[in-house]
Short mmCIF file of C-alpha atoms and ligand atoms in Angstrom, two decimals:
data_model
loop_
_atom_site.label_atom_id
_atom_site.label_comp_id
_atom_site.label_asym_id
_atom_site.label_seq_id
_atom_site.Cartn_x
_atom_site.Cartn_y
_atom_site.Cartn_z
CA UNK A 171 110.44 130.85 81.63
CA UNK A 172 111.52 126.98 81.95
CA UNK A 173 110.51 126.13 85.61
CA UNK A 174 113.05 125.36 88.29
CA UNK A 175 111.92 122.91 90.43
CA UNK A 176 115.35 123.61 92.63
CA UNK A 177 117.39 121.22 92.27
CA UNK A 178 121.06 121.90 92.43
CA UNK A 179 123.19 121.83 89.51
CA UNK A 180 125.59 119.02 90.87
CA UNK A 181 122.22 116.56 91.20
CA UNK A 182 120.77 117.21 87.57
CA UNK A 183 124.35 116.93 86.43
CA UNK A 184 124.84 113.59 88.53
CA UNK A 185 121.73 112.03 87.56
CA UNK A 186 122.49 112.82 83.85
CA UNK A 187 125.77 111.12 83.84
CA UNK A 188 124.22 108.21 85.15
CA UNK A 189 121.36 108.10 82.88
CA UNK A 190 123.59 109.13 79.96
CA UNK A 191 125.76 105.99 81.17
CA UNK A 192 122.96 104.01 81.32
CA UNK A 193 122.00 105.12 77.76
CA UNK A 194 125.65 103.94 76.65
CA UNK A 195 125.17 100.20 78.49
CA UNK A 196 122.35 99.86 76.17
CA UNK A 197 119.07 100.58 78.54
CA UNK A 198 115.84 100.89 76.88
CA UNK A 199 113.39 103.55 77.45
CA UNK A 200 111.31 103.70 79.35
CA UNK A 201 113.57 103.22 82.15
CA UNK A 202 113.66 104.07 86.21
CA UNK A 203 117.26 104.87 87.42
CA UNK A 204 117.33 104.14 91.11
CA UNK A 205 119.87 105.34 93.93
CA UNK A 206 120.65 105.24 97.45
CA UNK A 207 122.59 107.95 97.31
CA UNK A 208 120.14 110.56 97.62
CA UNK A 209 118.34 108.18 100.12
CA UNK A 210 121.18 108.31 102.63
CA UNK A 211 121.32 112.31 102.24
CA UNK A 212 117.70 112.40 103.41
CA UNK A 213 118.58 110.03 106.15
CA UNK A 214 121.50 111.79 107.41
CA UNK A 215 118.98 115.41 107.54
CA UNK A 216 116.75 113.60 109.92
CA UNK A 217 118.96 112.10 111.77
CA UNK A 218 120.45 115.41 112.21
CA UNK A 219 117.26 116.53 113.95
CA UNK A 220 117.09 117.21 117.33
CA UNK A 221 113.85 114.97 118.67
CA UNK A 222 115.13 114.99 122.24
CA UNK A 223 115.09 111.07 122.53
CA UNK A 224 116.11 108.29 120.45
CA UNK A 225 114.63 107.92 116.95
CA UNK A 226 113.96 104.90 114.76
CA UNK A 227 113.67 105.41 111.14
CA UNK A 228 111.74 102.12 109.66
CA UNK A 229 111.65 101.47 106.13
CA UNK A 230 108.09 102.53 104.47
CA UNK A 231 108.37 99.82 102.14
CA UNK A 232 105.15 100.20 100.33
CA UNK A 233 106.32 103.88 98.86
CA UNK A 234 109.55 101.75 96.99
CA UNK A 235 108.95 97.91 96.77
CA UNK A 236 112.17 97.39 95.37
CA UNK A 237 114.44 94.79 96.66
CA UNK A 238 118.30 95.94 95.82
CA UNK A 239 116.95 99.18 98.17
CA UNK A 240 115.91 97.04 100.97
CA UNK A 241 118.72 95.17 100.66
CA UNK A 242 120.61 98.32 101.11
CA UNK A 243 118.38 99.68 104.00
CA UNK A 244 118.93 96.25 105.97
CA UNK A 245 122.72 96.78 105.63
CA UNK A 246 122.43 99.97 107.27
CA UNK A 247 121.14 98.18 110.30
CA UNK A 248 118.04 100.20 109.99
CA UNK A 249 114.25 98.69 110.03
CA UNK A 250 111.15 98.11 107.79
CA UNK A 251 107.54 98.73 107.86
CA UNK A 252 105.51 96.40 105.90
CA UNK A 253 101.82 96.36 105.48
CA UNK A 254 100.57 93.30 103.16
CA UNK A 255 101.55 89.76 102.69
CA UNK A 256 103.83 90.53 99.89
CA UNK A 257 105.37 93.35 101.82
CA UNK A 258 105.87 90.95 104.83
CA UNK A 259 107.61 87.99 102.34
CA UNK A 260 109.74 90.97 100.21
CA UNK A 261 111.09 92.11 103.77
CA UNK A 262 111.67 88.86 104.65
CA UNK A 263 113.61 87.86 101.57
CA UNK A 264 115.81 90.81 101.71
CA UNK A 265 117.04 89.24 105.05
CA UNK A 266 114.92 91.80 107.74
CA UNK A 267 114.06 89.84 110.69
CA UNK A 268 111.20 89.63 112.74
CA UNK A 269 112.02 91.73 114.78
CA UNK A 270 113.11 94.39 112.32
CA UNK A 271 109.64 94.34 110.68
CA UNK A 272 107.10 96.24 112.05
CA UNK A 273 103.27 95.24 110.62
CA UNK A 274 100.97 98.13 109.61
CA UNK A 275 97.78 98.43 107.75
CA UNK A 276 94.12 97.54 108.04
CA UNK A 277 92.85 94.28 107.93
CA UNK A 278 95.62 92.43 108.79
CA UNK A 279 93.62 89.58 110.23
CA UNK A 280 93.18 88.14 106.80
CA UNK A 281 96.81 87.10 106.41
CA UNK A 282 99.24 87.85 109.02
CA UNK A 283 98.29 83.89 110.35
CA UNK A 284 100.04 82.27 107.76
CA UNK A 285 103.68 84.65 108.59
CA UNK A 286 103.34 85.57 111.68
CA UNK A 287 105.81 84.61 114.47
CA UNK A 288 107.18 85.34 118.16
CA UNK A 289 108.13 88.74 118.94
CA UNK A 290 106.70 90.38 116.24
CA UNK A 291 105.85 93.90 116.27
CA UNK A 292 101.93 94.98 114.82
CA UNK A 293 100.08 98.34 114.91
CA UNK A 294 96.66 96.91 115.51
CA UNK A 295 94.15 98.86 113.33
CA UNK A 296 90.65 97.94 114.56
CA UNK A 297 88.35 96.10 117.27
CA UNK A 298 87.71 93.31 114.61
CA UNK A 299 91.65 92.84 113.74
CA UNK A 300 92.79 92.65 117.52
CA UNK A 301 89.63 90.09 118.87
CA UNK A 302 90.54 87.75 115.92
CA UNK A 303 94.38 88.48 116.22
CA UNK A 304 94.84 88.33 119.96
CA UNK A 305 95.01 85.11 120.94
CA UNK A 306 97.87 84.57 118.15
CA UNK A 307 99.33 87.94 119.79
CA UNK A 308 99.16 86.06 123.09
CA UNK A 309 101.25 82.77 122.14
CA UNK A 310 103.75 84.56 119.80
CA UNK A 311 104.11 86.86 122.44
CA UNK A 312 103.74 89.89 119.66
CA UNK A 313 105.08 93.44 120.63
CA UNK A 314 101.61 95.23 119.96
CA UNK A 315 101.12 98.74 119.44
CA UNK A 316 97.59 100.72 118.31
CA UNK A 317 97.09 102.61 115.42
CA UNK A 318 94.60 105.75 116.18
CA UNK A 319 92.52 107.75 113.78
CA UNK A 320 93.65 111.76 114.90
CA UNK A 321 90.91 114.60 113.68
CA UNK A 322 92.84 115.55 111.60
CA UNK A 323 93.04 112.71 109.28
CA UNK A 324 90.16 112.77 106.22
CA UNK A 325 89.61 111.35 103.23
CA UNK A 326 91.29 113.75 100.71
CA UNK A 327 88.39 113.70 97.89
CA UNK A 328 85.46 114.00 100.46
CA UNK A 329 86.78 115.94 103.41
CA UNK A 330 84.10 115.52 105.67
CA UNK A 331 84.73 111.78 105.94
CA UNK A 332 87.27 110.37 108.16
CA UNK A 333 89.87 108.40 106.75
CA UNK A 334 89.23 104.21 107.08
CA UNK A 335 92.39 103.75 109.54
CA UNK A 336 92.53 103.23 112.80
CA UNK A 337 90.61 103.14 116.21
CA UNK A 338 89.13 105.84 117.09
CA UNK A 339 89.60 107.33 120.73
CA UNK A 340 86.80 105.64 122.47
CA UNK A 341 87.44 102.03 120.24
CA UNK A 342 91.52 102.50 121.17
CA UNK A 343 90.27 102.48 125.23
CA UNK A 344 87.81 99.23 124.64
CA UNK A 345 90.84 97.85 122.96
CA UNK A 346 93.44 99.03 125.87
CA UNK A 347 91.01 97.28 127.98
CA UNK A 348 90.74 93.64 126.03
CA UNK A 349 94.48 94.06 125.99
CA UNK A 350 94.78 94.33 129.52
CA UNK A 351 92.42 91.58 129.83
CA UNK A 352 94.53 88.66 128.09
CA UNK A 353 97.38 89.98 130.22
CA UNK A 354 99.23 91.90 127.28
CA UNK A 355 100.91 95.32 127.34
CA UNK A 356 100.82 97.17 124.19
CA UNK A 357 104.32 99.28 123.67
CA UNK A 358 103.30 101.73 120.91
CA UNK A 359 101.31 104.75 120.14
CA UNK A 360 100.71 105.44 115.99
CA UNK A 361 99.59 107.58 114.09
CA UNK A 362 99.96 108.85 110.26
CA UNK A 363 98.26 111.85 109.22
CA UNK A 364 98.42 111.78 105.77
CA UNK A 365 100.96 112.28 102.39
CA UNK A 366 102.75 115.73 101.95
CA UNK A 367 101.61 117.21 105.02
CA UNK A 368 102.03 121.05 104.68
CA UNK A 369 103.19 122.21 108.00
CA UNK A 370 104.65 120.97 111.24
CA UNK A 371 101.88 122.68 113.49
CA UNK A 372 99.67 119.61 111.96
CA UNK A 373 101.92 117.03 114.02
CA UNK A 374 101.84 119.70 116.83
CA UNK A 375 97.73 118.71 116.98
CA UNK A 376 98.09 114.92 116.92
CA UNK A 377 100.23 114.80 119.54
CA UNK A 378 97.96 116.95 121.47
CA UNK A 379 94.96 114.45 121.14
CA UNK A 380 97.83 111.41 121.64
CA UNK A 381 98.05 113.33 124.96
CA UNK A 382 94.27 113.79 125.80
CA UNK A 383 94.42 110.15 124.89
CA UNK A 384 96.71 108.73 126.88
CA UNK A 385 95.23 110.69 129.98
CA UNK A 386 92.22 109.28 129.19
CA UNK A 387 93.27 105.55 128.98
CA UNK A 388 95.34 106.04 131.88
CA UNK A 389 98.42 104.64 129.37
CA UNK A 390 101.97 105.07 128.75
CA UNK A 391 103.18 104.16 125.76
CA UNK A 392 107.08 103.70 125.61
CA UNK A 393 107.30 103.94 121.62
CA UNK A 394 105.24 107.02 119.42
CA UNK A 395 105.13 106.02 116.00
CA UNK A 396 104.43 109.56 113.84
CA UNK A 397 104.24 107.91 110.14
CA UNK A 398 105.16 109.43 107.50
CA UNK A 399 103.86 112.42 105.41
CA UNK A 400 106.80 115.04 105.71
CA UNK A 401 106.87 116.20 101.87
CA UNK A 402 109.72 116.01 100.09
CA UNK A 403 111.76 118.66 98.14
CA UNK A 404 111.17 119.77 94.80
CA UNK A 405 107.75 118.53 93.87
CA UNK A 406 104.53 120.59 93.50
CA UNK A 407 101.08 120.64 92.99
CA UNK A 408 99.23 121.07 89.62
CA UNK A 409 98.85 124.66 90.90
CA UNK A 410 102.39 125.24 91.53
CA UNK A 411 102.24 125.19 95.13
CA UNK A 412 105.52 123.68 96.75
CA UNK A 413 104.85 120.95 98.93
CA UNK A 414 107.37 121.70 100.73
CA UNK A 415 107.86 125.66 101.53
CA UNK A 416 105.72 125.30 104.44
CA UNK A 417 107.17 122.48 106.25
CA UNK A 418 110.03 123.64 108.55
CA UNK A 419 112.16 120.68 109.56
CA UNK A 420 113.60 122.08 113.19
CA UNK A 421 109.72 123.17 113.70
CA UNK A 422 108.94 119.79 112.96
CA UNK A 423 111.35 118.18 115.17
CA UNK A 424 110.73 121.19 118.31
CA UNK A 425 106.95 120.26 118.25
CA UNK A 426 107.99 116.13 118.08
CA UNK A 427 110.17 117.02 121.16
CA UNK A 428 106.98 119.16 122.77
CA UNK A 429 104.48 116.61 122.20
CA UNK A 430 106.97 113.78 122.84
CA UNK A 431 107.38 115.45 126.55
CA UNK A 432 103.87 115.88 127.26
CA UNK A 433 103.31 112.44 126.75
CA UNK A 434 105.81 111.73 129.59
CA UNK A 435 108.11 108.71 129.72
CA UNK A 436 108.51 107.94 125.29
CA UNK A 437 111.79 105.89 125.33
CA UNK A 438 112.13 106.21 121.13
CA UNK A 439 110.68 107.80 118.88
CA UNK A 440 109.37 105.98 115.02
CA UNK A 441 109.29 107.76 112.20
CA UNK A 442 107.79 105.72 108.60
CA UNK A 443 108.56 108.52 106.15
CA UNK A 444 108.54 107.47 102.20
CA UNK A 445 108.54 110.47 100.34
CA UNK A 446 110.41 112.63 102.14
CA UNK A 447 112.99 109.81 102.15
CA UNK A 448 112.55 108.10 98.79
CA UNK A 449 111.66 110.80 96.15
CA UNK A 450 114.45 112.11 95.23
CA UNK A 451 116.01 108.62 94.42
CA UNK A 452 115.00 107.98 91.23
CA UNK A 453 114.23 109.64 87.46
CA UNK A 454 112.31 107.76 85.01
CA UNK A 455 113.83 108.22 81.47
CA UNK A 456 111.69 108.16 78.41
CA UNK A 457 112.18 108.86 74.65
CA UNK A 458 110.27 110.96 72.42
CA UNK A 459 108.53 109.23 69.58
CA UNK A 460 106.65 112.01 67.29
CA UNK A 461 105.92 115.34 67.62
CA UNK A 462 102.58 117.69 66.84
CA UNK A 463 101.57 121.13 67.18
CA UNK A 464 98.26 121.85 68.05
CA UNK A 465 96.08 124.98 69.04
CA UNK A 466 99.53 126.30 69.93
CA UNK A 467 101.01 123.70 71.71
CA UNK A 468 103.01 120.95 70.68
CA UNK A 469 102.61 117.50 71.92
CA UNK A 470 105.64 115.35 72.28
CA UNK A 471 104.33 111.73 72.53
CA UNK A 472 106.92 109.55 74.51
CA UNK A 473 107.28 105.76 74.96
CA UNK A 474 106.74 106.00 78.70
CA UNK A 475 104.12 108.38 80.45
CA UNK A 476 101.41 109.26 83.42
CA UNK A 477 99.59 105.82 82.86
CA UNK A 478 102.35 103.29 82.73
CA UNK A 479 105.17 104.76 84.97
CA UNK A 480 104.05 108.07 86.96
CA UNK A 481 100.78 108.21 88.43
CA UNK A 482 101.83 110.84 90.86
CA UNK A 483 101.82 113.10 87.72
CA UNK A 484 98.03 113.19 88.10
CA UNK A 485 98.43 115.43 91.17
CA UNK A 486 102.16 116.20 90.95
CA UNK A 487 104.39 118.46 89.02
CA UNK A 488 107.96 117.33 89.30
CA UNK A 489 110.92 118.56 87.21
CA UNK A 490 111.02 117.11 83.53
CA UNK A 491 114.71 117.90 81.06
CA UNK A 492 115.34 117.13 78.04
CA UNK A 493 119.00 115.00 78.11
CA UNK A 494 119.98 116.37 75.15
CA UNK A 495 120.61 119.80 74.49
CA UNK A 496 118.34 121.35 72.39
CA UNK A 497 117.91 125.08 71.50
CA UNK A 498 114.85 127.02 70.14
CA UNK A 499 112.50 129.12 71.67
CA UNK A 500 110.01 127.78 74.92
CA UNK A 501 107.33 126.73 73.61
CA UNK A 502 103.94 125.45 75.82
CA UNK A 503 104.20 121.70 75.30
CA UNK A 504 102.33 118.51 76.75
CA UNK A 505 104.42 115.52 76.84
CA UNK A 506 102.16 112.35 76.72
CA UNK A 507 102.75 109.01 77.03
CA UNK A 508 102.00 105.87 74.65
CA UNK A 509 98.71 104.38 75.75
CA UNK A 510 95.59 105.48 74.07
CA UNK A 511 94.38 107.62 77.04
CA UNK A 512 93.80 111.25 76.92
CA UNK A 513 94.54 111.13 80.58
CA UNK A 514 98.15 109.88 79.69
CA UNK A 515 99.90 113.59 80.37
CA UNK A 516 102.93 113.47 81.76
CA UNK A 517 103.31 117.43 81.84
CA UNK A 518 102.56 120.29 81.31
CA UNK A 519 104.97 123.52 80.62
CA UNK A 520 107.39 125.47 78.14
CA UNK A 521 109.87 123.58 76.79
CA UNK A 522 112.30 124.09 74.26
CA UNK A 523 111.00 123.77 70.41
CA UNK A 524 113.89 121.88 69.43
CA UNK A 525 113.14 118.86 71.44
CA UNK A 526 112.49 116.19 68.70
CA UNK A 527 111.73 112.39 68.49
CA UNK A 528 114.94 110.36 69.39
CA UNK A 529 115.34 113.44 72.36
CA UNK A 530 114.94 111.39 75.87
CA UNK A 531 112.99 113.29 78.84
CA UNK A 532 114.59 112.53 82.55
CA UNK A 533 111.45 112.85 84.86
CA UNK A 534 112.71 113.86 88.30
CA UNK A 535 111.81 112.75 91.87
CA UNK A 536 110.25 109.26 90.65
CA UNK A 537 111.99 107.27 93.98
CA UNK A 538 108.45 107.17 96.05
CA UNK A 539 105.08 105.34 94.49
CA UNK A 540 106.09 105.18 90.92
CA UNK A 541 107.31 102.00 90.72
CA UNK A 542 104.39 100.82 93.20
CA UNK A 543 102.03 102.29 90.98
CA UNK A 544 103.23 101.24 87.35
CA UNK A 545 100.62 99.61 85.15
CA UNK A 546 101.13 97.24 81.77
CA UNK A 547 98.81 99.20 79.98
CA UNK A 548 98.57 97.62 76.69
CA UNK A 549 102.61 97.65 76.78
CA UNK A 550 104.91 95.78 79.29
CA UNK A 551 106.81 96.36 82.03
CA UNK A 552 110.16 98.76 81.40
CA UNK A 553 113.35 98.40 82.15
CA UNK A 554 114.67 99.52 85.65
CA UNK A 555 118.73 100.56 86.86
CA UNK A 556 120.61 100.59 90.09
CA UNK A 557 123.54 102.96 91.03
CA UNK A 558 124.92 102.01 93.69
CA UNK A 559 128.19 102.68 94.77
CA UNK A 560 129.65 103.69 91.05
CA UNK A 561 128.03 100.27 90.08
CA UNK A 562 125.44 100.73 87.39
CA UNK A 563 123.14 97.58 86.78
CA UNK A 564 120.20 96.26 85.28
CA UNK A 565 118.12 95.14 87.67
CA UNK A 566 114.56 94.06 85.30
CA UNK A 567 114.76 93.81 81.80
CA UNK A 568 111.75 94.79 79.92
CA UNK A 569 108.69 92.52 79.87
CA UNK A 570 109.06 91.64 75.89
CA UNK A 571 105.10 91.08 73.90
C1 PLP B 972 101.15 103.94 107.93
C2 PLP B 972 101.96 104.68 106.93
N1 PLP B 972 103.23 105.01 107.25
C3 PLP B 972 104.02 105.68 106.36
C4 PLP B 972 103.55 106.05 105.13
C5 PLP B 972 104.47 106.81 104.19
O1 PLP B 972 103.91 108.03 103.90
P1 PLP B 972 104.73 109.18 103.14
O2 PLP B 972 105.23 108.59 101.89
O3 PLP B 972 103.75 110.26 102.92
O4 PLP B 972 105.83 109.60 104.06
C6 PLP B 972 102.23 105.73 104.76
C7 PLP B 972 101.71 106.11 103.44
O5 PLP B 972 100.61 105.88 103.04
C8 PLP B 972 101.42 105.03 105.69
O6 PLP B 972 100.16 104.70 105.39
#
C-alpha cells in the first residue's frame, strides 16, 4: 500500500494547483513552493489554546530564513527570534524592530557588539556571555532573560551528554546574582527542550525544575519562554513512527497553564515553535531524470534530492507524489537525487511503476530547515516560489554554472 502521511485531500489538491501553476509560469526543478497559508492555520490552532495568560508567538527564524515570510510575519504584528548575526541583520531588513527581536543562542558575545542597541531583548546563555556582555546590557539598558539547561535536554547521538545550551541551575543563580549586582533585573525564564518532542508530559518536567529553580534563586520571572519542539503533523521517523500521535495539544497547553501557575506571577507566556509552525508551508518539486531497476527495486534518479534540498530526509519520512498521474502496479522504489552520493536518498517506499523521467515528485512538509539546510553540491542553488495571497512569484532564480 502507498503510504498516507494524512494529509487532507483539499491540501494535496491545493498544493498541486499551485505547483502545477508554477510548472505553467515556467519554474525549473528543483524548486521550493512556499506559503503562508498553512503558516497562519498553525497559528490560529495555538492561538486557540487555552494557556491561561497571554501568549507571544516569536518568529523562530532560523527553521525558515526566508525574507517574503518574515515580511509576512512582521505584518501580522507578531515577533522574531533570531540567533546569529545574519539572523539579527535578515530581521532587521524585513523591518522587525528592536524591540520585536528577541536574541537567542550561544556565544553571542562574539557579535551581538557590533548590532546591539537599547532595549533589546537577549536570553543570556552562559557565565562567559553575560560577564563580557553585561556592561553593554547595562548602558543599552537590554531586557535580559536566562536561558537554562533542563535534565531533560541531551545530546541526541550520545544521550548521556547534556546538550551545550544554557546555564545550568547552580551557573543560572551565580548569574542571578552578578545580575543583581550591576543593578539589572532579568524579565525572562527559557528553556527549549529539543526538536519533535513526543509528548506534553516532557514540558510538564521542565517546568517543574523552572519551579525548583525559581524557589531556589528566590526569582520571579514575569516572561517563560518554552521554545519550540512541538512536532508537526504528518512527518515520521525512518521507522514509521508519527512524530506527532503522541503530542496532545490541550495536554500541552493544561500542563503550560499548571506549570505556568506554580511559578506564580508569569505575565505572558513565549512560545519559539518552527516546525510545528513552518512545516507544512512548503513542498519541494523535483523531476525525474532516468530510471533503473535493481535487485527489485527501481531507482528513480531526480534533479533535486536528500543532499542538495532535504536534509531532514536523513531522519524524516515525509509524504512524496508523483504530479502526474501515473498507473501501474506499486513497486518498492528509492528516489535519489543528482549528486554522486550514495547517501543522496530522498525516499524510500512503493510507488507506482509508471512513474517515468519527465514525471515531477512534490516532496511534502519542506517549510522548516530545508531551505536552511540546502547545499550547492556540485550543482547550484534552485529555484524557489511564493504564494501568497493568489500571487504566485519567483522569488530566486536558479544559481546558473
Ligand atoms: C532556542 C530555540 N527555539 C526554537 C527552536 C525551534 O525549534 P522547533 O523547530 O523544534 O520548534 C529552536 C530549534 O533549534 C531553538 O534552538
Amino acid at each position: 500500500m502507498i503510504p498516507s502521511f494524512g494529509h487532507s485531500l483539499e491540501t494535496l489538491r491545493w498544493w498541486n494547483s499551485q505547483v502545477a501553476q508554477a510548472l505553467v509560469r515556467g519554474a525549473q526543478t528543483p524548486f521550493y513552493l512556499f506559503s503562508p497559508e498553512p503558516v497562519r492555520i498553525a497559528l490560529a490552532q495555538l492561538e486557540g489554546l487555552d494557556f491561561g495568560c497571554p501568549t507571544r508567538h516569536w518568529l523562530s527564524c532560523k527553521t525558515q530564513p526566508f525574507a517574503p515570510l518574515l515580511a509576512w510575519w512582521r505584518k501580522s504584528g507578531r515577533p522574531i527570534e533570531v540567533v546569529s548575526e545574519f539572523e539579527f541583520h535578515a530581521a532587521l531588513r524585513a523591518g522587525f524592530s528592536l524591540d520585536e527581536i528577541l536574541v537567542n543562542g550561544p556565544a553571542k558575545q562574539r557579535w551581538l557588539p557590533r548590532v546591539s542597541g537599547r532595549h533589546l531583548r537577549v536570553h543570556f546563555d552562559s557565565t562567559r556571555e553575560l560577564t563580557t556582555l553585561l556592561p553593554l546590557a547595562r548602558r543599552q539598558h537590554w531586557r535580559i532573560g536566562l536561558r537554562i539547561r533542563t535534565r531533560a535536554e541531551h545530546d541526541p547521538g550520545n544521550p548521556s551528554h547534556p546538550t551545550q545550551f544554557g546555564f545550568e541551575p547552580a551557573e543560572a543563580i551565580s548569574a542571578l546574582r552578578q545580575l543583581r549586582r550591576a543593578g539589572l533585573t532579568p524579565e525572562s525564564l527559557h528553556f527549549h527542550l529539543r526538536t519533535n518532542v513526543a509528548q506534553a508530559s516532557h514540558y510538564g518536567s521542565a517546568f517543574r525544575e523552572l519551579a525548583e529553580f525559581c524557589a531556589a534563586a528566590r526569582w520571579a520571572p514575569i516572561y517563560v519562554d518554552c521554545g519550540g519542539g512541538l512536532p508537526p503533523p504528518h512527518t515520521r521517523g525512518l521507522q514509521g513512527q508519527d512524530f506527532a500521535e503522541r503530542m496532545d495539544l490541550d495536554e500541552f497547553a493544561r500542563t503550560c497553564r499548571r506549570g505556568l501557575a506554580r511559578l506564580g506571577g508569569i505575565r505572558e507566556l513565549w512560545l519559539e515553535n518552527g516546525r510545528f509552525l513552518l512545516a507544512g508551508s512548503g513542498v519541494l518539486v523535483i523531476q525525474v531524470l532516468d530510471a533503473k531497476l535493481r535487485s527489485g527495486i527501481r531507482q528513480l534518479i531526480c534533479d533535486g534530492g536528500r543532499t542538495l534540498n532535504a536534509l531532514v530526509s536523513t531522519w524524516e519520512d515525509h509524504e512524496l507524489r508523483p504530479l502526474e498521474r501515473r498507473g501501474g502496479r506499486s513497486v518498492p522504489t528509492a528516489v535519489y537525487g543528482p549528486t554522486c552520493m550514495a547517501f543522496d536518498r530522498l525516499a524510500f517506499r512503493p510507488m507506482a511503476a509508471g512513474i517515468h523521467p519527465g514525471d515531477h515528485l512534490v516532496w511534502f512538509d519542506a517549510g522548516a530547515y530545508h531551505l536552511a539546510w540546502e547545499t550547492r553540491f556540485s550543482h547550484g542553488h534552485g529555484e524557489i516560489w511564493w504564494a501568497e495571497t493568489n500571487r504566485l512569484r519567483r522569488i530566486r532564480s536558479a544559481e546558473t554554472a
